[in-house]
Amino acid sequence: MASLNNVVPLEANLLKKTLIDKQGWDKEDELVLIKSMMVHIGSTDSELRDKLIYGAFCDLVLGDEIEADILSEMLKSCLNEQMLFKGIGESGTDSVFTRSFTSLLIALILHSDNQKDFLSRELIFEVKDQLTSYITLEKDLRGFVVDKGWAHSIAHIADTFDELIKNKKITMDDRLEITNALWNKVFIADYIYIHDEEERIVVPLLGSLKQGLPHKVMQGYIESVPCDLEKQKDQLPEENYWYLYANCKKFLKSFYVKINHESDLMQLQKSIGTCLLKI
């Protein structure tokens, strides 16, 4: 059975040339290219990372060009300390690109599993555990980085969770755990989201509701916001409190607008409106 383990990856410059010049890949070259793209997934060259590598993964995975056993092997590799957890806890360093674009690759593989159901329940649970751990530990919240392009770690992991919550192997308790992890990443006090991260976080939260998460759970989160903010006002330095307030208000407004035409969520929208008036 083919495996990525013993494949020697291409150097970054040769990979870039190969991806630019590609006119369709021979099957024997596929493992080399996949391994090479995974090795260089966090390149600081935004054209190589974002357009070429991520674009090629989209074509291959969404085009059903990679066999299920290879996708499973790729997913397991994504969860290690060289990819999703590379440099975790750092902020302002280039390791964020590896973490962030690894999460996008995970999203693609999860999307494929949602269509074809080839990943084991055990692996899906491991993915859930690792992703919730990752979003909690991620400290580098930058969106666009000058000269290096998009990092966007929180937007990307939100996209990944949006695929995970749709998975048939995920339980309602899992969705509640994911909702809690996402919610905690909204209410941060050391950075202001400026590249629509809050809008991306709303998507998997709304997806969880559509997958059956009780509306009263989300309503409970919403109704606790004014009290939580008031508590933080006494505990945080003034500047950090206003960071938190800005993130909170932008998120609530995005959520309110997103569900504007969802007739079954009118009560939740009303609760959000009341919350906004209180803060």
Backbone as JSON, one array per atom type, in Angstrom:
{
  "sequence": "MASLNNVVPLEANLLKKTLIDKQGWDKEDELVLIKSMMVHIGSTDSELRDKLIYGAFCDLVLGDEIEADILSEMLKSCLNEQMLFKGIGESGTDSVFTRSFTSLLIALILHSDNQKDFLSRELIFEVKDQLTSYITLEKDLRGFVVDKGWAHSIAHIADTFDELIKNKKITMDDRLEITNALWNKVFIADYIYIHDEEERIVVPLLGSLKQGLPHKVMQGYIESVPCDLEKQKDQLPEENYWYLYANCKKFLKSFYVKINHESDLMQLQKSIGTCLLKI",
  "N": [[0.84, -1.19, 0.0], [0.53, 2.22, -0.85], [2.39, 4.88, 0.66], [3.15, 7.87, 2.53], [5.33, 7.95, 4.12], [8.04, 7.23, 3.4], [8.7, 8.97, 1.42], [10.63, 11.33, -0.3], [10.67, 14.75, 0.01], [10.28, 17.58, -2.28], [12.46, 20.42, -2.7], [11.59, 23.8, -1.76], [11.72, 25.74, -3.86], [11.74, 24.17, -6.18], [9.35, 22.81, -5.89], [7.57, 24.94, -6.13], [8.0, 25.74, -8.79], [7.18, 23.39, -10.08], [4.45, 23.29, -9.37], [3.51, 25.62, -10.57], [3.98, 25.03, -13.24], [2.44, 22.81, -13.73], [0.6, 20.48, -15.67], [-1.43, 18.71, -15.15], [-1.01, 15.79, -13.22], [1.12, 12.96, -13.1], [0.32, 9.75, -11.73], [2.36, 8.52, -10.31], [3.88, 10.62, -9.46], [2.35, 11.83, -7.59], [2.43, 11.27, -4.75], [4.9, 12.33, -4.04], [4.48, 15.03, -4.55], [2.33, 15.59, -2.83], [3.52, 15.06, -0.31], [5.56, 16.98, -0.41], [4.1, 19.37, -0.51], [2.88, 19.29, 1.98], [5.1, 19.49, 3.65], [5.95, 22.06, 3.05], [3.8, 23.64, 3.7], [3.5, 25.81, 5.37], [4.95, 27.89, 4.25], [6.5, 31.1, 4.0], [6.26, 32.42, 1.69], [3.72, 33.78, 0.14], [2.45, 33.28, -2.29], [3.25, 30.67, -2.94], [2.32, 29.28, -0.64], [-0.46, 29.98, -0.26], [-1.85, 30.35, -2.77], [-0.73, 28.35, -4.54], [-0.04, 25.86, -3.1], [-2.25, 25.48, -1.25], [-4.29, 25.85, -3.11], [-3.78, 23.7, -4.86], [-4.22, 21.52, -3.13], [-6.96, 21.87, -2.69], [-7.93, 21.34, -5.3], [-7.13, 18.64, -5.59], [-8.23, 17.23, -3.35], [-10.98, 17.98, -3.21], [-11.6, 17.31, -5.76], [-11.59, 14.62, -5.65], [-9.26, 13.14, -6.05], [-7.39, 11.89, -4.5], [-6.62, 8.92, -2.82], [-8.54, 7.23, -0.26], [-7.05, 6.04, 1.85], [-4.66, 7.42, 1.76], [-5.52, 10.02, 2.29], [-6.36, 9.67, 4.92], [-3.92, 9.07, 6.13], [-2.61, 11.5, 5.67], [-4.2, 13.18, 7.26], [-3.68, 12.23, 9.86], [-0.98, 12.93, 10.02], [-1.2, 15.68, 9.98], [-1.92, 16.33, 12.56], [0.24, 16.47, 14.21], [3.25, 17.65, 16.0], [4.76, 19.0, 14.18], [3.11, 20.19, 12.43], [0.02, 21.06, 12.9], [0.53, 21.83, 15.52], [2.9, 23.18, 15.46], [5.22, 25.26, 16.89], [3.35, 26.16, 18.72], [1.73, 28.47, 20.88], [3.48, 30.5, 20.43], [3.7, 33.92, 19.32], [3.51, 36.25, 16.73], [5.45, 35.08, 15.19], [6.68, 33.12, 12.36], [5.68, 30.57, 12.45], [2.96, 30.43, 12.68], [1.81, 30.31, 10.16], [2.14, 27.71, 9.29], [0.57, 26.29, 11.19], [-1.96, 27.46, 10.73], [-2.57, 26.97, 8.0], [-2.41, 24.26, 7.96], [-4.69, 23.63, 9.41], [-6.61, 24.34, 7.52], [-6.14, 22.4, 5.56], [-6.91, 20.15, 7.01], [-9.62, 20.75, 7.18], [-10.42, 20.39, 4.5], [-10.03, 17.61, 4.22], [-11.82, 16.65, 6.11], [-14.18, 17.56, 4.95], [-14.22, 15.92, 2.7], [-14.56, 13.45, 3.97], [-17.09, 13.85, 5.02], [-18.55, 13.58, 2.75], [-17.93, 11.0, 1.82], [-17.43, 9.23, 3.92], [-15.1, 7.76, 5.12], [-13.26, 7.89, 7.16], [-12.25, 6.69, 10.37], [-14.28, 6.39, 13.35], [-12.79, 6.7, 15.67], [-10.59, 8.19, 14.78], [-11.83, 10.57, 14.0], [-12.74, 11.46, 16.5], [-10.25, 11.9, 17.69], [-9.34, 13.99, 16.08], [-11.23, 15.95, 16.77], [-10.56, 16.33, 19.51], [-7.93, 17.27, 19.26], [-8.21, 19.58, 17.69], [-9.83, 21.2, 19.34], [-8.09, 21.53, 21.45], [-6.02, 22.84, 20.1], [-7.23, 25.35, 19.26], [-7.63, 26.53, 21.69], [-5.03, 26.89, 22.61], [-3.85, 28.52, 20.7], [-2.17, 31.51, 20.15], [-1.42, 33.41, 18.36], [-3.05, 35.69, 16.69], [-3.19, 37.16, 14.42], [-4.42, 38.58, 11.36], [-4.09, 39.53, 8.35], [-0.77, 39.6, 7.26], [1.79, 41.8, 6.67], [3.72, 41.61, 3.72], [3.77, 38.85, 3.86], [1.3, 37.75, 3.65], [-1.88, 36.11, 4.28], [-2.41, 35.02, 7.59], [-4.4, 34.4, 9.61], [-5.39, 32.6, 11.57], [-7.58, 32.06, 13.33], [-9.89, 32.44, 11.81], [-9.48, 30.42, 9.94], [-9.47, 28.06, 11.52], [-12.04, 28.16, 12.43], [-13.43, 27.65, 10.06], [-12.64, 25.02, 9.75], [-13.77, 23.75, 11.99], [-16.4, 24.1, 11.2], [-16.7, 22.19, 9.24], [-16.24, 19.91, 10.78], [-18.36, 19.79, 12.64], [-20.42, 18.94, 11.07], [-20.01, 16.31, 10.69], [-21.07, 12.95, 10.75], [-20.23, 11.27, 12.73], [-19.8, 12.74, 14.94], [-20.92, 13.65, 18.16], [-23.66, 15.14, 20.05], [-22.69, 16.09, 22.47], [-20.06, 16.49, 21.74], [-20.39, 18.6, 19.94], [-21.23, 20.56, 21.67], [-18.93, 20.89, 23.2], [-17.22, 21.87, 21.21], [-18.56, 24.24, 20.57], [-18.21, 25.65, 22.96], [-15.41, 25.98, 22.95], [-15.07, 27.6, 20.69], [-16.59, 29.82, 21.42], [-15.13, 30.81, 23.59], [-12.95, 31.8, 22.24], [-13.87, 34.01, 21.01], [-14.18, 35.95, 22.97], [-11.78, 37.58, 23.74], [-9.06, 39.47, 25.15], [-6.67, 40.56, 24.42], [-6.23, 41.26, 21.85], [-7.63, 42.81, 18.98], [-9.99, 41.67, 16.77], [-9.77, 42.23, 13.36], [-10.17, 41.44, 10.79], [-12.61, 40.29, 10.03], [-12.88, 37.98, 11.53], [-14.75, 37.36, 13.51], [-17.09, 36.98, 12.07], [-16.57, 34.64, 10.73], [-16.42, 32.87, 12.86], [-19.04, 32.8, 13.69], [-20.26, 31.15, 11.81], [-19.74, 28.21, 12.22], [-20.94, 28.08, 14.75], [-23.61, 28.7, 14.24], [-24.02, 26.58, 12.54], [-23.88, 24.43, 14.33], [-26.25, 24.79, 15.74], [-28.04, 24.24, 13.69], [-27.49, 21.6, 13.42], [-28.71, 20.53, 15.56], [-28.06, 21.4, 18.14], [-29.34, 22.5, 21.18], [-31.35, 25.44, 21.22], [-31.56, 26.85, 23.56], [-29.13, 26.51, 24.79], [-27.31, 28.13, 23.34], [-28.6, 30.52, 23.78], [-28.24, 30.81, 26.48], [-25.49, 31.29, 26.6], [-25.43, 33.79, 25.28], [-27.02, 35.43, 26.96], [-25.45, 35.59, 29.17], [-23.46, 37.36, 28.63], [-23.51, 40.29, 29.25], [-23.16, 40.32, 32.09], [-20.75, 38.93, 32.34], [-19.01, 40.65, 30.98], [-19.12, 42.88, 32.66], [-17.9, 41.9, 34.97], [-15.3, 41.49, 33.98], [-14.53, 44.08, 33.54], [-13.64, 45.13, 35.91], [-11.41, 43.66, 36.36], [-9.56, 43.67, 34.28], [-6.87, 45.53, 32.67], [-7.56, 48.84, 31.5], [-7.28, 49.31, 28.68], [-7.24, 46.67, 27.65], [-9.73, 45.78, 28.42], [-11.36, 47.26, 26.68], [-10.58, 46.2, 24.27], [-11.67, 43.64, 24.56], [-14.38, 44.33, 24.8], [-14.87, 45.44, 22.25], [-14.46, 43.2, 20.56], [-16.48, 41.54, 21.49], [-18.84, 43.04, 20.93], [-18.74, 43.32, 18.15], [-18.92, 40.65, 17.38], [-21.49, 39.91, 18.37], [-23.12, 41.6, 16.84], [-22.57, 40.61, 14.27], [-23.56, 38.02, 14.52], [-26.27, 38.59, 14.98], [-27.05, 39.75, 12.52], [-26.51, 37.63, 10.79], [-28.46, 35.71, 11.38], [-30.76, 36.88, 10.62], [-32.81, 36.23, 8.81], [-33.66, 33.8, 9.66], [-36.24, 32.1, 10.59], [-36.77, 30.31, 12.68], [-35.03, 31.08, 14.58], [-35.71, 33.41, 15.77], [-36.21, 34.1, 18.45], [-33.7, 33.8, 19.57], [-32.34, 35.79, 18.17], [-33.66, 38.0, 19.18], [-32.77, 37.87, 21.84], [-30.07, 38.41, 21.43], [-30.27, 41.04, 20.51], [-31.29, 42.3, 22.8], [-29.15, 41.87, 24.51], [-27.17, 43.43, 23.26], [-28.2, 45.96, 23.68], [-27.89, 46.14, 26.42], [-25.17, 46.19, 26.87]],
  "CA": [[0.0, 0.0, 0.0], [1.3, 3.46, -0.95], [2.48, 5.63, 1.91], [3.95, 9.09, 2.47], [6.42, 7.86, 5.09], [9.38, 7.12, 2.84], [8.81, 9.86, 0.27], [11.55, 12.47, -0.13], [9.98, 15.93, -0.54], [11.01, 18.52, -3.11], [12.79, 21.72, -2.12], [10.51, 24.75, -1.97], [11.78, 26.39, -5.17], [11.37, 23.19, -7.2], [7.92, 22.58, -5.73], [6.86, 26.09, -6.69], [8.08, 25.64, -10.25], [6.35, 22.26, -10.49], [3.04, 23.65, -9.24], [3.21, 26.64, -11.58], [4.05, 24.44, -14.58], [1.72, 21.53, -13.83], [-0.41, 20.28, -16.7], [-1.96, 17.4, -14.76], [0.06, 15.04, -12.58], [1.16, 11.5, -13.19], [0.01, 9.15, -10.45], [3.59, 8.2, -9.57], [4.4, 11.87, -8.88], [1.38, 12.38, -6.66], [2.88, 11.18, -3.36], [6.0, 13.28, -3.86], [3.9, 16.38, -4.51], [1.56, 15.71, -1.58], [4.47, 15.17, 0.8], [6.25, 18.26, -0.54], [3.17, 20.44, -0.15], [2.69, 19.25, 3.43], [6.34, 19.99, 4.27], [6.08, 23.51, 2.82], [2.46, 24.22, 3.84], [3.59, 27.08, 6.09], [5.93, 28.78, 3.62], [6.21, 32.54, 4.11], [5.97, 32.86, 0.32], [2.25, 33.68, 0.11], [2.02, 32.67, -3.54], [3.44, 29.22, -2.8], [1.49, 28.73, 0.44], [-1.9, 30.23, -0.36], [-2.36, 30.12, -4.12], [-0.29, 27.12, -5.19], [-0.2, 24.65, -2.27], [-3.64, 25.32, -0.83], [-5.09, 25.67, -4.32], [-3.6, 22.33, -5.35], [-4.92, 20.61, -2.21], [-8.39, 22.0, -3.0], [-8.19, 20.6, -6.55], [-6.93, 17.2, -5.4], [-9.15, 16.63, -2.36], [-12.36, 18.2, -3.64], [-11.76, 16.61, -7.03], [-11.59, 13.18, -5.38], [-8.08, 12.61, -6.74], [-6.5, 11.22, -3.54], [-7.28, 7.74, -2.26], [-8.96, 7.39, 1.13], [-6.01, 5.67, 2.8], [-3.68, 8.5, 1.77], [-6.15, 11.14, 3.01], [-6.32, 9.33, 6.34], [-2.52, 9.23, 6.56], [-2.37, 12.94, 5.7], [-4.89, 13.75, 8.42], [-2.92, 11.87, 11.06], [0.24, 13.73, 10.02], [-1.56, 17.07, 10.27], [-2.18, 16.53, 13.99], [1.46, 16.36, 15.02], [3.92, 18.87, 16.46], [5.4, 19.67, 13.06], [2.1, 20.82, 11.59], [-0.99, 21.83, 13.62], [1.04, 22.36, 16.79], [4.25, 23.72, 15.29], [5.42, 26.56, 17.54], [2.12, 26.59, 19.4], [2.0, 29.36, 22.0], [4.23, 31.65, 19.93], [2.92, 34.99, 18.7], [4.35, 37.13, 15.93], [6.46, 34.32, 14.46], [6.2, 32.55, 11.11], [5.09, 29.24, 12.63], [1.5, 30.52, 12.57], [1.37, 29.95, 8.82], [2.03, 26.24, 9.26], [-0.61, 25.89, 11.96], [-3.2, 27.95, 10.13], [-2.87, 26.3, 6.73], [-2.67, 22.86, 8.3], [-6.11, 23.51, 9.77], [-7.38, 24.37, 6.28], [-6.02, 21.08, 4.95], [-7.79, 19.28, 7.8], [-10.99, 21.06, 6.76], [-10.65, 19.74, 3.2], [-10.14, 16.17, 4.42], [-13.09, 16.43, 6.8], [-15.23, 17.74, 3.94], [-14.25, 14.7, 1.9], [-15.17, 12.39, 4.79], [-18.53, 14.12, 5.11], [-19.16, 13.09, 1.51], [-17.66, 9.58, 1.5], [-17.44, 8.45, 5.17], [-14.01, 6.78, 5.11], [-12.44, 8.02, 8.36], [-12.79, 5.94, 11.51], [-14.84, 7.17, 14.44], [-11.69, 7.01, 16.6], [-9.78, 9.28, 14.23], [-12.64, 11.79, 14.09], [-12.69, 11.91, 17.9], [-8.92, 12.46, 17.92], [-9.34, 15.29, 15.41], [-12.01, 16.86, 17.61], [-9.78, 16.64, 20.7], [-6.74, 18.06, 18.9], [-8.64, 20.9, 17.23], [-10.26, 22.01, 20.49], [-6.85, 21.87, 22.16], [-5.3, 23.83, 19.29], [-7.83, 26.68, 19.27], [-7.42, 27.06, 23.04], [-3.62, 27.23, 22.78], [-3.38, 29.45, 19.68], [-1.98, 32.86, 20.66], [-1.13, 34.33, 17.25], [-4.39, 35.95, 16.15], [-3.08, 38.09, 13.3], [-5.13, 38.26, 10.13], [-3.18, 39.72, 7.22], [0.59, 39.96, 7.68], [2.45, 42.51, 5.59], [4.77, 40.92, 2.98], [3.68, 37.39, 3.98], [-0.05, 37.33, 3.33], [-2.84, 35.74, 5.33], [-2.2, 34.01, 8.64], [-5.84, 34.17, 9.79], [-5.52, 31.3, 12.25], [-8.9, 31.86, 13.93], [-10.84, 32.26, 10.7], [-9.26, 29.1, 9.32], [-9.91, 26.98, 12.41], [-13.51, 28.22, 12.42], [-13.84, 26.91, 8.86], [-12.39, 23.59, 10.01], [-14.83, 23.3, 12.89], [-17.65, 24.06, 10.46], [-16.75, 20.86, 8.6], [-16.27, 18.86, 11.8], [-19.67, 19.66, 13.28], [-21.33, 18.28, 10.13], [-19.65, 14.9, 10.58], [-22.07, 12.07, 11.34], [-19.66, 10.56, 13.88], [-19.73, 13.69, 16.04], [-22.09, 13.61, 19.03], [-24.11, 16.45, 20.52], [-21.74, 16.53, 23.49], [-18.9, 17.02, 21.01], [-20.76, 19.92, 19.4], [-21.25, 21.48, 22.81], [-17.52, 21.16, 23.51], [-16.71, 22.73, 20.14], [-19.2, 25.55, 20.76], [-17.55, 26.3, 24.09], [-14.06, 26.37, 22.52], [-15.21, 28.73, 19.77], [-17.09, 30.97, 22.19], [-14.02, 31.35, 24.37], [-12.0, 32.51, 21.37], [-14.47, 35.31, 20.66], [-14.05, 36.91, 24.07], [-10.36, 37.74, 24.07], [-8.8, 40.83, 25.58], [-5.31, 40.99, 24.09], [-6.14, 41.52, 20.41], [-8.92, 43.12, 18.36], [-10.18, 41.07, 15.45], [-10.0, 43.3, 12.37], [-10.35, 40.87, 9.45], [-13.88, 39.54, 9.96], [-12.81, 36.69, 12.22], [-15.98, 37.1, 14.24], [-18.09, 36.47, 11.12], [-16.23, 33.23, 10.44], [-16.75, 32.08, 14.05], [-20.5, 32.64, 13.73], [-20.71, 30.09, 10.88], [-19.87, 26.91, 12.87], [-21.9, 28.17, 15.84], [-24.92, 28.56, 13.61], [-24.07, 25.2, 12.04], [-24.2, 23.54, 15.46], [-27.69, 24.93, 15.98], [-28.74, 23.53, 12.62], [-27.26, 20.17, 13.64], [-29.52, 20.08, 16.68], [-27.7, 21.96, 19.43], [-30.52, 23.22, 21.7], [-31.27, 26.89, 21.15], [-31.41, 27.39, 24.92], [-27.7, 26.51, 25.12], [-26.75, 29.35, 22.78], [-29.24, 31.64, 24.45], [-27.56, 30.94, 27.77], [-24.22, 31.98, 26.34], [-25.72, 35.19, 24.94], [-27.57, 36.16, 28.11], [-24.4, 35.75, 30.19], [-22.44, 38.32, 28.17], [-23.42, 41.55, 30.01], [-22.6, 40.08, 33.42], [-19.34, 38.56, 32.16], [-18.27, 41.87, 30.64], [-19.05, 43.71, 33.85], [-16.87, 41.32, 35.83], [-13.98, 41.72, 33.38], [-14.2, 45.51, 33.59], [-12.93, 45.37, 37.17], [-10.25, 42.79, 36.46], [-8.62, 43.89, 33.18], [-6.42, 46.89, 32.38], [-8.6, 49.53, 30.73], [-7.1, 49.07, 27.24], [-7.62, 45.3, 27.34], [-11.19, 45.68, 28.53], [-11.99, 47.79, 25.47], [-10.36, 45.17, 23.24], [-12.68, 42.62, 24.8], [-15.68, 44.91, 24.48], [-14.98, 45.57, 20.79], [-14.64, 41.86, 20.0], [-17.79, 41.08, 21.92], [-19.89, 43.77, 20.24], [-18.68, 42.97, 16.72], [-19.42, 39.28, 17.25], [-22.93, 39.9, 18.57], [-23.73, 42.23, 15.67], [-22.45, 39.67, 13.16], [-24.5, 36.93, 14.79], [-27.61, 39.15, 14.8], [-27.29, 39.91, 11.08], [-26.44, 36.32, 10.14], [-29.68, 34.93, 11.59], [-31.87, 37.8, 10.42], [-33.91, 35.62, 8.05], [-33.88, 32.45, 10.18], [-37.48, 32.26, 11.37], [-36.74, 29.49, 13.89], [-34.06, 31.65, 15.52], [-36.15, 34.77, 16.11], [-36.05, 34.33, 19.88], [-32.26, 33.99, 19.8], [-32.01, 37.12, 17.65], [-34.18, 38.94, 20.16], [-31.86, 37.85, 22.97], [-28.86, 39.13, 21.02], [-30.61, 42.47, 20.49], [-31.38, 42.74, 24.19], [-27.77, 41.87, 25.03], [-26.47, 44.59, 22.7], [-28.69, 47.16, 24.36], [-27.39, 46.14, 27.8], [-23.73, 46.44, 26.96]],
  "C": [[0.88, 1.25, 0.0], [1.27, 4.21, 0.37], [3.37, 6.85, 1.72], [5.23, 8.98, 3.29], [7.81, 7.93, 4.49], [9.61, 8.03, 1.63], [9.74, 11.03, 0.6], [10.92, 13.7, -0.78], [10.89, 16.79, -1.4], [11.4, 19.75, -2.29], [11.72, 22.73, -2.54], [10.52, 25.36, -3.36], [11.36, 25.45, -6.3], [9.88, 22.87, -7.11], [7.13, 23.71, -6.36], [6.85, 26.03, -8.21], [7.17, 24.53, -10.77], [4.87, 22.6, -10.44], [2.62, 24.7, -10.25], [3.09, 26.0, -12.97], [3.11, 23.26, -14.8], [0.64, 21.56, -14.93], [-1.12, 18.96, -16.42], [-0.8, 16.55, -14.26], [-0.04, 13.56, -12.89], [0.94, 10.93, -11.79], [1.26, 8.88, -9.64], [4.21, 9.44, -8.94], [3.54, 12.37, -7.72], [1.86, 12.38, -5.21], [4.01, 12.16, -3.07], [5.45, 14.7, -3.72], [3.1, 16.59, -3.23], [2.5, 15.9, -0.4], [5.17, 16.53, 0.77], [5.36, 19.41, -0.12], [2.91, 20.46, 1.35], [3.91, 19.8, 4.15], [6.42, 21.51, 4.18], [4.75, 24.25, 3.01], [2.47, 25.57, 4.55], [4.63, 28.02, 5.53], [5.52, 30.24, 3.8], [6.04, 33.18, 2.74], [4.46, 32.68, 0.12], [1.74, 33.07, -1.19], [2.12, 31.15, -3.47], [2.46, 28.65, -1.79], [0.0, 28.79, 0.11], [-2.46, 29.85, -1.73], [-2.01, 28.73, -4.64], [-0.54, 25.87, -4.34], [-1.66, 24.46, -1.86], [-4.56, 25.11, -2.04], [-4.99, 24.26, -4.87], [-4.3, 21.32, -4.44], [-6.43, 20.67, -2.45], [-8.74, 21.19, -4.25], [-8.14, 19.1, -6.33], [-7.98, 16.59, -4.49], [-10.6, 16.79, -2.82], [-12.65, 17.52, -4.97], [-11.68, 15.1, -6.9], [-10.42, 12.47, -6.06], [-7.16, 11.82, -5.81], [-7.26, 10.08, -2.89], [-7.5, 7.92, -0.76], [-7.85, 7.07, 2.12], [-4.92, 6.74, 2.88], [-4.24, 9.72, 2.5], [-6.11, 10.89, 4.51], [-4.91, 9.5, 6.9], [-2.16, 10.72, 6.65], [-2.98, 13.58, 6.94], [-4.14, 13.46, 9.71], [-1.64, 12.7, 11.16], [-0.03, 15.18, 10.38], [-1.65, 17.35, 11.77], [-0.93, 16.57, 14.84], [2.1, 17.72, 15.31], [4.65, 19.61, 15.35], [4.4, 20.39, 12.18], [1.12, 21.64, 12.44], [-0.45, 22.47, 14.89], [2.47, 22.91, 16.67], [4.35, 25.11, 15.92], [4.22, 27.06, 18.31], [2.45, 27.38, 20.67], [2.82, 30.57, 21.6], [3.26, 32.69, 19.37], [3.87, 35.91, 17.95], [5.44, 36.42, 15.16], [5.82, 33.67, 13.23], [5.55, 31.18, 11.27], [3.57, 29.26, 12.5], [1.01, 30.09, 11.19], [1.23, 28.44, 8.67], [0.79, 25.78, 10.0], [-1.9, 26.24, 11.23], [-3.56, 27.2, 8.85], [-2.99, 24.79, 6.9], [-4.14, 22.68, 8.66], [-7.0, 23.57, 8.53], [-7.31, 23.04, 5.54], [-6.9, 20.07, 5.69], [-9.25, 19.5, 7.39], [-11.33, 20.38, 5.44], [-10.86, 18.23, 3.38], [-11.44, 15.83, 5.15], [-14.27, 16.59, 5.84], [-15.36, 16.48, 3.08], [-14.88, 13.55, 2.67], [-16.67, 12.59, 4.95], [-19.27, 13.63, 3.88], [-19.06, 11.57, 1.38], [-17.54, 8.66, 2.72], [-16.38, 7.34, 5.19], [-13.12, 6.84, 6.35], [-13.09, 7.28, 9.52], [-13.35, 6.89, 12.56], [-13.74, 7.61, 15.42], [-10.84, 8.17, 16.09], [-10.54, 10.6, 14.27], [-12.64, 12.34, 15.51], [-11.33, 12.51, 18.22], [-8.81, 13.84, 17.28], [-10.07, 16.32, 16.25], [-11.2, 17.29, 18.84], [-8.6, 17.56, 20.37], [-7.12, 19.46, 18.43], [-9.1, 21.78, 18.38], [-9.06, 22.41, 21.35], [-6.11, 22.98, 21.42], [-5.9, 25.22, 19.41], [-7.66, 27.33, 20.65], [-6.0, 27.59, 23.21], [-3.12, 28.29, 21.8], [-3.35, 30.88, 20.22], [-1.76, 33.89, 19.55], [-2.42, 34.55, 16.46], [-4.36, 36.93, 14.97], [-3.89, 37.62, 12.09], [-4.18, 38.34, 8.95], [-1.84, 40.22, 7.74], [1.31, 40.58, 6.49], [3.63, 41.69, 5.03], [4.68, 39.39, 3.04], [2.27, 36.86, 3.74], [-0.86, 36.9, 4.55], [-2.29, 34.7, 6.29], [-3.58, 33.5, 9.04], [-6.15, 32.86, 10.51], [-6.93, 31.05, 12.78], [-9.97, 31.68, 12.87], [-10.72, 30.87, 10.11], [-9.73, 27.96, 10.23], [-11.43, 26.99, 12.55], [-14.06, 27.47, 11.21], [-13.7, 25.41, 9.07], [-13.45, 23.02, 10.94], [-16.18, 23.22, 12.17], [-17.81, 22.74, 9.71], [-16.91, 19.76, 9.64], [-17.67, 18.69, 12.38], [-20.7, 18.99, 12.37], [-21.1, 16.77, 10.08], [-20.62, 14.03, 11.36], [-21.55, 11.34, 12.57], [-19.56, 11.44, 15.12], [-21.03, 13.65, 16.84], [-22.51, 15.03, 19.43], [-23.21, 16.98, 21.63], [-20.48, 17.11, 22.85], [-19.2, 18.41, 20.48], [-20.81, 20.96, 20.51], [-19.82, 21.86, 23.2], [-16.9, 22.1, 22.48], [-17.27, 24.14, 20.28], [-18.52, 26.33, 21.88], [-16.16, 26.8, 23.71], [-14.11, 27.58, 21.6], [-15.64, 29.99, 20.53], [-15.96, 31.63, 22.98], [-13.02, 32.13, 23.52], [-12.58, 33.81, 20.84], [-14.08, 36.34, 21.7], [-12.6, 36.98, 24.57], [-10.07, 39.22, 24.31], [-7.41, 41.34, 25.21], [-5.12, 41.28, 22.6], [-7.54, 41.87, 19.92], [-8.98, 42.46, 16.99], [-10.54, 42.16, 14.44], [-10.22, 42.77, 10.97], [-11.52, 39.89, 9.42], [-13.81, 38.15, 10.59], [-14.11, 36.34, 12.92], [-17.08, 36.55, 13.32], [-17.83, 35.0, 10.8], [-16.57, 32.34, 11.63], [-18.26, 31.83, 14.14], [-20.94, 31.42, 12.91], [-20.8, 28.72, 11.55], [-20.82, 26.93, 14.07], [-23.33, 28.02, 15.32], [-25.11, 27.15, 13.07], [-24.41, 24.22, 13.14], [-25.68, 23.6, 15.8], [-28.49, 24.16, 14.93], [-28.56, 22.02, 12.73], [-27.95, 19.67, 14.91], [-29.11, 20.57, 18.05], [-28.88, 22.78, 19.96], [-30.33, 24.73, 21.69], [-31.04, 27.5, 22.53], [-29.95, 27.41, 25.36], [-27.06, 27.8, 24.61], [-27.33, 30.59, 23.45], [-28.61, 31.89, 25.82], [-26.23, 31.65, 27.65], [-24.46, 33.48, 26.13], [-26.12, 35.98, 26.17], [-26.53, 36.37, 29.21], [-23.41, 36.86, 29.86], [-22.4, 39.6, 29.01], [-22.77, 41.37, 31.38], [-21.11, 39.75, 33.34], [-18.49, 39.78, 31.85], [-18.08, 42.76, 31.86], [-17.98, 43.21, 34.81], [-15.47, 41.62, 35.31], [-13.56, 43.18, 33.48], [-13.39, 45.84, 34.84], [-11.59, 44.62, 37.24], [-9.17, 43.09, 35.42], [-8.09, 45.32, 33.17], [-7.41, 47.53, 31.41], [-8.49, 49.24, 29.22], [-7.59, 47.67, 26.85], [-9.13, 45.09, 27.47], [-11.86, 46.17, 27.25], [-11.71, 46.92, 24.26], [-11.45, 44.11, 23.34], [-14.07, 43.11, 24.4], [-15.9, 45.0, 22.97], [-15.21, 44.21, 20.14], [-16.04, 41.32, 20.27], [-18.89, 41.73, 21.08], [-19.91, 43.43, 18.75], [-19.24, 41.57, 16.48], [-20.94, 39.24, 17.36], [-23.67, 40.52, 17.38], [-23.7, 41.29, 14.46], [-23.44, 38.53, 13.3], [-25.94, 37.39, 14.52], [-27.97, 39.23, 13.31], [-27.38, 38.54, 10.39], [-27.76, 35.55, 10.27], [-30.94, 35.75, 11.31], [-33.07, 37.17, 9.71], [-34.16, 34.17, 8.48], [-35.09, 32.49, 11.12], [-37.47, 31.46, 12.67], [-35.78, 30.04, 14.93], [-34.45, 33.07, 15.95], [-35.96, 35.09, 17.59], [-34.59, 34.57, 20.24], [-31.83, 35.37, 19.32], [-32.49, 38.2, 18.62], [-33.27, 39.03, 21.39], [-30.56, 38.58, 22.66], [-29.1, 40.63, 21.02], [-30.68, 43.05, 21.89], [-29.99, 42.85, 24.82], [-27.01, 43.09, 24.53], [-26.93, 45.88, 23.37], [-28.13, 47.28, 25.78], [-25.92, 46.49, 27.9], [-23.39, 47.81, 26.36]]
}
